[in-house]
Amino acid sequence: QVQLVQSGAEVKKPGASVMVACKASGYTFTIDNYFIHWVRQAPGQGLEWMGTINPSGSRIIYAQNFQGRVTMTRDTSTSTIYMELSSLRSEDTAVYYCVRTHGYWGQGTLVTVSS
Amino acid sequence: QAVVTQEPSLTVSPGGTVTLTCGSSTGAVTSGHYPYWFQQKPGQAPRTLIYDTNNRHSWTPARFSGSLLGGKAALTLSGAQPEDEAEYYCYLLYSGVRVFGGGTKLTVL
């Protein structure tokens, strides 16, 4: 069965960067139509799409709100997708999810930004 | 950027039927927007109920169905159960960019 397992919770200071990992299993990772999306949810708020990457890395699209601050990469040898968010501010405190095409979700990673 | 609109809140009686909708500021929603529907209960990660307009997952109860209705994407719940009380989100695709709606809080009362 398709599984996405994310890295653990992080606490960061304002201005720092965070990298969240999403390890995929249970399917052929290299099928290029199976994009991984990143979605975040701030406390008490709705869902926000951050961007997407395909397994080959040939197609990467970032949401306008995160352009210049987010980088998505992948490691096909470990079937892992990474999302790095830089210049963190308190408003970036949220649960970050990876989601595969057809809607398979990771368990979420809490990122807390606090001085 | 496009804006995706959902009803902020809806109420349905147990056993009743309700339709949630997902509209687009750019015009009619079509299958080319590849609508998804997600359910989220307090303290839990979202889970996908419907993808690509009307495809259910193995875990999606048969009482949920997706469609296009009146220029919008629609999620119909037929025979509501108390456990269906949750927040429901849709998202649409616009040339590679996904946009979420603001969510619908569904109360079963």
PDB file of C-alpha atoms in Angstrom:
ATOM      1  CA  GLN A   1       0.000   0.000   0.000  1.00  0.00           C
ATOM      2  CA  VAL A   2       1.107   3.538  -0.707  1.00  0.00           C
ATOM      3  CA  GLN A   3       2.791   5.124   2.310  1.00  0.00           C
ATOM      4  CA  LEU A   4       4.362   8.520   2.820  1.00  0.00           C
ATOM      5  CA  VAL A   5       6.369   8.851   6.011  1.00  0.00           C
ATOM      6  CA  GLN A   6       7.574  12.300   6.995  1.00  0.00           C
ATOM      7  CA  SER A   7      10.434  13.422   9.183  1.00  0.00           C
ATOM      8  CA  GLY A   8       9.887  14.548  12.744  1.00  0.00           C
ATOM      9  CA  ALA A   9       8.875  17.821  14.328  1.00  0.00           C
ATOM     10  CA  GLU A  10      11.213  20.796  14.139  1.00  0.00           C
ATOM     11  CA  VAL A  11      11.683  23.944  16.186  1.00  0.00           C
ATOM     12  CA  LYS A  12      13.459  26.799  14.420  1.00  0.00           C
ATOM     13  CA  LYS A  13      14.354  30.400  15.119  1.00  0.00           C
ATOM     14  CA  PRO A  14      13.142  33.230  12.896  1.00  0.00           C
ATOM     15  CA  GLY A  15      15.372  33.642   9.871  1.00  0.00           C
ATOM     16  CA  ALA A  16      16.482  30.014   9.841  1.00  0.00           C
ATOM     17  CA  SER A  17      15.639  27.312   7.292  1.00  0.00           C
ATOM     18  CA  VAL A  18      13.890  23.990   7.725  1.00  0.00           C
ATOM     19  CA  MET A  19      13.963  20.865   5.589  1.00  0.00           C
ATOM     20  CA  VAL A  20      11.161  18.317   5.789  1.00  0.00           C
ATOM     21  CA  ALA A  21      11.554  14.862   4.261  1.00  0.00           C
ATOM     22  CA  CYS A  22       8.847  12.621   2.822  1.00  0.00           C
ATOM     23  CA  LYS A  23       9.800   9.004   2.184  1.00  0.00           C
ATOM     24  CA  ALA A  24       7.569   7.119  -0.238  1.00  0.00           C
ATOM     25  CA  SER A  25       6.964   3.388  -0.393  1.00  0.00           C
ATOM     26  CA  GLY A  26       4.438   0.897  -1.699  1.00  0.00           C
ATOM     27  CA  TYR A  27       4.519   2.015  -5.317  1.00  0.00           C
ATOM     28  CA  THR A  28       6.972   2.656  -8.147  1.00  0.00           C
ATOM     29  CA  PHE A  29       8.456   5.978  -7.109  1.00  0.00           C
ATOM     30  CA  THR A  30       9.846   6.823 -10.538  1.00  0.00           C
ATOM     31  CA  ILE A  31       6.483   6.944 -12.332  1.00  0.00           C
ATOM     32  CA  ASP A  32       6.673  10.549 -13.421  1.00  0.00           C
ATOM     33  CA  ASN A  33       2.940  11.211 -13.249  1.00  0.00           C
ATOM     34  CA  TYR A  34       2.992  10.627  -9.506  1.00  0.00           C
ATOM     35  CA  PHE A  35       3.742  14.113  -8.286  1.00  0.00           C
ATOM     36  CA  ILE A  36       4.368  14.919  -4.650  1.00  0.00           C
ATOM     37  CA  HIS A  37       2.684  18.072  -3.413  1.00  0.00           C
ATOM     38  CA  TRP A  38       3.454  19.996  -0.242  1.00  0.00           C
ATOM     39  CA  VAL A  39       0.564  21.450   1.756  1.00  0.00           C
ATOM     40  CA  ARG A  40       0.637  23.300   5.037  1.00  0.00           C
ATOM     41  CA  GLN A  41      -1.890  24.144   7.721  1.00  0.00           C
ATOM     42  CA  ALA A  42      -1.297  26.864  10.282  1.00  0.00           C
ATOM     43  CA  PRO A  43      -2.992  26.438  13.678  1.00  0.00           C
ATOM     44  CA  GLY A  44      -6.757  26.835  13.325  1.00  0.00           C
ATOM     45  CA  GLN A  45      -6.467  27.665   9.622  1.00  0.00           C
ATOM     46  CA  GLY A  46      -7.268  26.013   6.313  1.00  0.00           C
ATOM     47  CA  LEU A  47      -5.046  24.093   3.925  1.00  0.00           C
ATOM     48  CA  GLU A  48      -2.518  25.923   1.760  1.00  0.00           C
ATOM     49  CA  TRP A  49      -0.810  24.429  -1.313  1.00  0.00           C
ATOM     50  CA  MET A  50       2.911  25.198  -1.467  1.00  0.00           C
ATOM     51  CA  GLY A  51       4.084  23.480  -4.607  1.00  0.00           C
ATOM     52  CA  THR A  52       4.793  20.221  -6.337  1.00  0.00           C
ATOM     53  CA  ILE A  53       7.602  18.139  -7.831  1.00  0.00           C
ATOM     54  CA  ASN A  54       7.615  15.033 -10.010  1.00  0.00           C
ATOM     55  CA  PRO A  55       9.970  12.129  -9.313  1.00  0.00           C
ATOM     56  CA  SER A  56      12.369  12.955 -12.140  1.00  0.00           C
ATOM     57  CA  GLY A  57      12.556  16.552 -10.944  1.00  0.00           C
ATOM     58  CA  SER A  58      11.765  17.728 -14.472  1.00  0.00           C
ATOM     59  CA  ARG A  59       8.656  19.578 -13.343  1.00  0.00           C
ATOM     60  CA  ILE A  60       8.682  21.703 -10.216  1.00  0.00           C
ATOM     61  CA  ILE A  61       6.013  24.326  -9.586  1.00  0.00           C
ATOM     62  CA  TYR A  62       5.882  26.598  -6.556  1.00  0.00           C
ATOM     63  CA  ALA A  63       2.919  28.577  -5.316  1.00  0.00           C
ATOM     64  CA  GLN A  64       3.323  32.304  -5.809  1.00  0.00           C
ATOM     65  CA  ASN A  65       3.224  32.906  -2.056  1.00  0.00           C
ATOM     66  CA  PHE A  66       6.372  30.835  -1.551  1.00  0.00           C
ATOM     67  CA  GLN A  67       8.419  31.749  -4.619  1.00  0.00           C
ATOM     68  CA  GLY A  68      11.995  32.480  -3.615  1.00  0.00           C
ATOM     69  CA  ARG A  69      11.653  30.847  -0.195  1.00  0.00           C
ATOM     70  CA  VAL A  70      10.821  27.229  -0.970  1.00  0.00           C
ATOM     71  CA  THR A  71      12.883  24.554  -2.687  1.00  0.00           C
ATOM     72  CA  MET A  72      11.662  21.055  -3.488  1.00  0.00           C
ATOM     73  CA  THR A  73      14.101  18.297  -4.352  1.00  0.00           C
ATOM     74  CA  ARG A  74      14.099  14.536  -4.575  1.00  0.00           C
ATOM     75  CA  ASP A  75      16.427  11.579  -4.097  1.00  0.00           C
ATOM     76  CA  THR A  76      15.337   8.698  -6.295  1.00  0.00           C
ATOM     77  CA  SER A  77      17.827   6.325  -4.640  1.00  0.00           C
ATOM     78  CA  THR A  78      15.864   6.572  -1.377  1.00  0.00           C
ATOM     79  CA  SER A  79      12.430   7.485  -2.820  1.00  0.00           C
ATOM     80  CA  THR A  80      12.461  10.633  -0.728  1.00  0.00           C
ATOM     81  CA  ILE A  81      11.168  14.097  -1.508  1.00  0.00           C
ATOM     82  CA  TYR A  82      12.445  17.134   0.405  1.00  0.00           C
ATOM     83  CA  MET A  83      10.909  20.533   1.012  1.00  0.00           C
ATOM     84  CA  GLU A  84      13.112  23.326   2.309  1.00  0.00           C
ATOM     85  CA  LEU A  85      11.619  26.600   3.487  1.00  0.00           C
ATOM     86  CA  SER A  86      13.979  29.479   4.229  1.00  0.00           C
ATOM     87  CA  SER A  87      13.807  32.863   5.992  1.00  0.00           C
ATOM     88  CA  LEU A  88      11.339  31.429   8.478  1.00  0.00           C
ATOM     89  CA  ARG A  89       8.996  33.708  10.366  1.00  0.00           C
ATOM     90  CA  SER A  90       6.479  33.034  13.110  1.00  0.00           C
ATOM     91  CA  GLU A  91       3.667  32.825  10.538  1.00  0.00           C
ATOM     92  CA  ASP A  92       5.351  29.729   9.073  1.00  0.00           C
ATOM     93  CA  THR A  93       4.453  27.783  12.217  1.00  0.00           C
ATOM     94  CA  ALA A  94       2.271  25.027  10.797  1.00  0.00           C
ATOM     95  CA  VAL A  95       1.869  21.347  10.093  1.00  0.00           C
ATOM     96  CA  TYR A  96       3.463  20.506   6.754  1.00  0.00           C
ATOM     97  CA  TYR A  97       2.135  17.586   4.724  1.00  0.00           C
ATOM     98  CA  CYS A  98       3.319  15.790   1.626  1.00  0.00           C
ATOM     99  CA  VAL A  99       0.572  14.411  -0.618  1.00  0.00           C
ATOM    100  CA  ARG A 100       0.947  12.163  -3.635  1.00  0.00           C
ATOM    101  CA  THR A 101      -1.119  12.324  -6.811  1.00  0.00           C
ATOM    102  CA  HIS A 102      -4.487  10.653  -6.141  1.00  0.00           C
ATOM    103  CA  GLY A 103      -4.391  11.956  -2.602  1.00  0.00           C
ATOM    104  CA  TYR A 104      -2.161   9.820  -0.410  1.00  0.00           C
ATOM    105  CA  TRP A 105      -1.098  11.902   2.601  1.00  0.00           C
ATOM    106  CA  GLY A 106       1.896  11.817   4.868  1.00  0.00           C
ATOM    107  CA  GLN A 107       1.288  12.034   8.601  1.00  0.00           C
ATOM    108  CA  GLY A 108       2.370  15.657   8.799  1.00  0.00           C
ATOM    109  CA  THR A 109       5.358  17.431  10.328  1.00  0.00           C
ATOM    110  CA  LEU A 110       4.924  20.216  12.862  1.00  0.00           C
ATOM    111  CA  VAL A 111       7.325  23.095  12.282  1.00  0.00           C
ATOM    112  CA  THR A 112       7.406  25.669  15.055  1.00  0.00           C
ATOM    113  CA  VAL A 113       9.143  29.004  14.484  1.00  0.00           C
ATOM    114  CA  SER A 114       9.888  30.787  17.722  1.00  0.00           C
ATOM    115  CA  SER A 115      12.621  32.919  19.180  1.00  0.00           C
TER     116      SER A 115
ATOM    117  CA  GLN B   1      -4.331  33.764  -8.762  1.00  0.00           C
ATOM    118  CA  ALA B   2      -7.688  32.007  -8.963  1.00  0.00           C
ATOM    119  CA  VAL B   3      -9.939  31.904  -5.924  1.00  0.00           C
ATOM    120  CA  VAL B   4     -11.762  28.692  -5.025  1.00  0.00           C
ATOM    121  CA  THR B   5     -14.997  29.133  -3.100  1.00  0.00           C
ATOM    122  CA  GLN B   6     -16.836  26.783  -0.763  1.00  0.00           C
ATOM    123  CA  GLU B   7     -19.798  27.226   1.550  1.00  0.00           C
ATOM    124  CA  PRO B   8     -18.398  28.192   4.980  1.00  0.00           C
ATOM    125  CA  SER B   9     -20.815  25.945   6.801  1.00  0.00           C
ATOM    126  CA  LEU B  10     -23.659  23.519   6.173  1.00  0.00           C
ATOM    127  CA  THR B  11     -25.904  21.439   8.396  1.00  0.00           C
ATOM    128  CA  VAL B  12     -27.465  18.084   7.564  1.00  0.00           C
ATOM    129  CA  SER B  13     -29.766  15.855   9.568  1.00  0.00           C
ATOM    130  CA  PRO B  14     -28.694  12.287  10.313  1.00  0.00           C
ATOM    131  CA  GLY B  15     -29.717  10.147   7.350  1.00  0.00           C
ATOM    132  CA  GLY B  16     -30.167  13.214   5.175  1.00  0.00           C
ATOM    133  CA  THR B  17     -28.501  14.329   1.966  1.00  0.00           C
ATOM    134  CA  VAL B  18     -26.310  17.380   1.475  1.00  0.00           C
ATOM    135  CA  THR B  19     -24.254  18.731  -1.417  1.00  0.00           C
ATOM    136  CA  LEU B  20     -21.088  20.726  -0.896  1.00  0.00           C
ATOM    137  CA  THR B  21     -19.835  22.786  -3.824  1.00  0.00           C
ATOM    138  CA  CYS B  22     -16.492  24.089  -5.055  1.00  0.00           C
ATOM    139  CA  GLY B  23     -16.504  27.056  -7.419  1.00  0.00           C
ATOM    140  CA  SER B  24     -13.837  28.896  -9.337  1.00  0.00           C
ATOM    141  CA  SER B  25     -13.355  32.629  -9.811  1.00  0.00           C
ATOM    142  CA  THR B  26     -12.212  31.927 -13.396  1.00  0.00           C
ATOM    143  CA  GLY B  27     -15.508  30.417 -14.526  1.00  0.00           C
ATOM    144  CA  ALA B  28     -17.055  26.977 -14.683  1.00  0.00           C
ATOM    145  CA  VAL B  29     -15.240  24.107 -13.020  1.00  0.00           C
ATOM    146  CA  THR B  30     -14.566  21.293 -15.474  1.00  0.00           C
ATOM    147  CA  SER B  31     -12.954  17.876 -15.308  1.00  0.00           C
ATOM    148  CA  GLY B  32      -9.775  19.617 -16.478  1.00  0.00           C
ATOM    149  CA  HIS B  33      -9.510  21.178 -13.017  1.00  0.00           C
ATOM    150  CA  TYR B  34      -9.171  17.637 -11.610  1.00  0.00           C
ATOM    151  CA  PRO B  35     -11.186  18.417  -8.454  1.00  0.00           C
ATOM    152  CA  TYR B  36     -10.300  16.674  -5.219  1.00  0.00           C
ATOM    153  CA  TRP B  37     -12.293  16.497  -1.997  1.00  0.00           C
ATOM    154  CA  PHE B  38     -10.735  16.040   1.437  1.00  0.00           C
ATOM    155  CA  GLN B  39     -12.214  15.411   4.845  1.00  0.00           C
ATOM    156  CA  GLN B  40     -10.516  16.598   8.008  1.00  0.00           C
ATOM    157  CA  LYS B  41     -11.598  15.911  11.585  1.00  0.00           C
ATOM    158  CA  PRO B  42     -10.189  17.850  14.534  1.00  0.00           C
ATOM    159  CA  GLY B  43      -6.650  16.856  15.406  1.00  0.00           C
ATOM    160  CA  GLN B  44      -6.285  14.588  12.380  1.00  0.00           C
ATOM    161  CA  ALA B  45      -4.545  14.817   9.044  1.00  0.00           C
ATOM    162  CA  PRO B  46      -6.821  15.338   6.066  1.00  0.00           C
ATOM    163  CA  ARG B  47      -7.841  12.297   4.092  1.00  0.00           C
ATOM    164  CA  THR B  48      -8.838  12.172   0.463  1.00  0.00           C
ATOM    165  CA  LEU B  49     -12.408  11.175  -0.293  1.00  0.00           C
ATOM    166  CA  ILE B  50     -12.600  11.923  -4.027  1.00  0.00           C
ATOM    167  CA  TYR B  51      -9.979  12.624  -6.703  1.00  0.00           C
ATOM    168  CA  ASP B  52     -10.284  13.663 -10.343  1.00  0.00           C
ATOM    169  CA  THR B  53     -13.933  14.714 -10.001  1.00  0.00           C
ATOM    170  CA  ASN B  54     -15.554  11.419  -9.089  1.00  0.00           C
ATOM    171  CA  ASN B  55     -13.041   8.708  -8.185  1.00  0.00           C
ATOM    172  CA  ARG B  56     -13.343   7.187  -4.725  1.00  0.00           C
ATOM    173  CA  HIS B  57     -10.568   5.563  -2.758  1.00  0.00           C
ATOM    174  CA  SER B  58     -11.006   2.146  -1.176  1.00  0.00           C
ATOM    175  CA  TRP B  59     -11.562   3.852   2.185  1.00  0.00           C
ATOM    176  CA  THR B  60     -14.188   6.292   0.910  1.00  0.00           C
ATOM    177  CA  PRO B  61     -17.653   5.373   2.148  1.00  0.00           C
ATOM    178  CA  ALA B  62     -20.070   4.749  -0.702  1.00  0.00           C
ATOM    179  CA  ARG B  63     -22.365   7.478   0.647  1.00  0.00           C
ATOM    180  CA  PHE B  64     -19.905  10.092  -0.674  1.00  0.00           C
ATOM    181  CA  SER B  65     -19.908  10.878  -4.381  1.00  0.00           C
ATOM    182  CA  GLY B  66     -18.254  13.532  -6.537  1.00  0.00           C
ATOM    183  CA  SER B  67     -19.595  15.238  -9.648  1.00  0.00           C
ATOM    184  CA  LEU B  68     -19.790  18.446 -11.638  1.00  0.00           C
ATOM    185  CA  LEU B  69     -22.980  20.384 -10.997  1.00  0.00           C
ATOM    186  CA  GLY B  70     -24.047  23.778 -12.273  1.00  0.00           C
ATOM    187  CA  GLY B  71     -20.513  24.870 -13.176  1.00  0.00           C
ATOM    188  CA  LYS B  72     -19.018  23.714  -9.895  1.00  0.00           C
ATOM    189  CA  ALA B  73     -17.462  20.600  -8.459  1.00  0.00           C
ATOM    190  CA  ALA B  74     -19.784  18.931  -6.009  1.00  0.00           C
ATOM    191  CA  LEU B  75     -19.499  16.458  -3.161  1.00  0.00           C
ATOM    192  CA  THR B  76     -22.779  14.781  -2.273  1.00  0.00           C
ATOM    193  CA  LEU B  77     -23.282  12.958   0.978  1.00  0.00           C
ATOM    194  CA  SER B  78     -26.321  10.685   0.926  1.00  0.00           C
ATOM    195  CA  GLY B  79     -27.371   9.219   4.261  1.00  0.00           C
ATOM    196  CA  ALA B  80     -25.281  11.386   6.597  1.00  0.00           C
ATOM    197  CA  GLN B  81     -23.825   9.731   9.698  1.00  0.00           C
ATOM    198  CA  PRO B  82     -22.703  11.459  12.891  1.00  0.00           C
ATOM    199  CA  GLU B  83     -19.100  10.563  12.050  1.00  0.00           C
ATOM    200  CA  ASP B  84     -19.337  12.649   8.871  1.00  0.00           C
ATOM    201  CA  GLU B  85     -19.219  15.842  10.930  1.00  0.00           C
ATOM    202  CA  ALA B  86     -15.946  17.399   9.799  1.00  0.00           C
ATOM    203  CA  GLU B  87     -14.301  20.101   7.721  1.00  0.00           C
ATOM    204  CA  TYR B  88     -14.318  19.439   3.968  1.00  0.00           C
ATOM    205  CA  TYR B  89     -11.878  21.004   1.529  1.00  0.00           C
ATOM    206  CA  CYS B  90     -11.713  20.928  -2.240  1.00  0.00           C
ATOM    207  CA  TYR B  91      -8.844  21.844  -4.475  1.00  0.00           C
ATOM    208  CA  LEU B  92      -8.610  22.609  -8.157  1.00  0.00           C
ATOM    209  CA  LEU B  93      -5.793  22.557 -10.711  1.00  0.00           C
ATOM    210  CA  TYR B  94      -4.899  25.635 -12.756  1.00  0.00           C
ATOM    211  CA  SER B  95      -2.060  25.010 -15.221  1.00  0.00           C
ATOM    212  CA  GLY B  96      -0.016  23.037 -12.749  1.00  0.00           C
ATOM    213  CA  VAL B  97      -0.919  25.148  -9.719  1.00  0.00           C
ATOM    214  CA  ARG B  98      -3.292  23.751  -7.123  1.00  0.00           C
ATOM    215  CA  VAL B  99      -5.581  26.080  -5.144  1.00  0.00           C
ATOM    216  CA  PHE B 100      -7.566  25.092  -2.071  1.00  0.00           C
ATOM    217  CA  GLY B 101     -10.990  26.319  -1.179  1.00  0.00           C
ATOM    218  CA  GLY B 102     -11.524  27.773   2.270  1.00  0.00           C
ATOM    219  CA  GLY B 103     -13.306  24.683   3.549  1.00  0.00           C
ATOM    220  CA  THR B 104     -16.876  23.822   4.566  1.00  0.00           C
ATOM    221  CA  LYS B 105     -17.672  22.954   8.162  1.00  0.00           C
ATOM    222  CA  LEU B 106     -20.330  20.257   7.999  1.00  0.00           C
ATOM    223  CA  THR B 107     -22.487  19.709  11.050  1.00  0.00           C
ATOM    224  CA  VAL B 108     -24.651  16.594  11.388  1.00  0.00           C
ATOM    225  CA  LEU B 109     -27.515  17.563  13.642  1.00  0.00           C
TER     226      LEU B 109
END
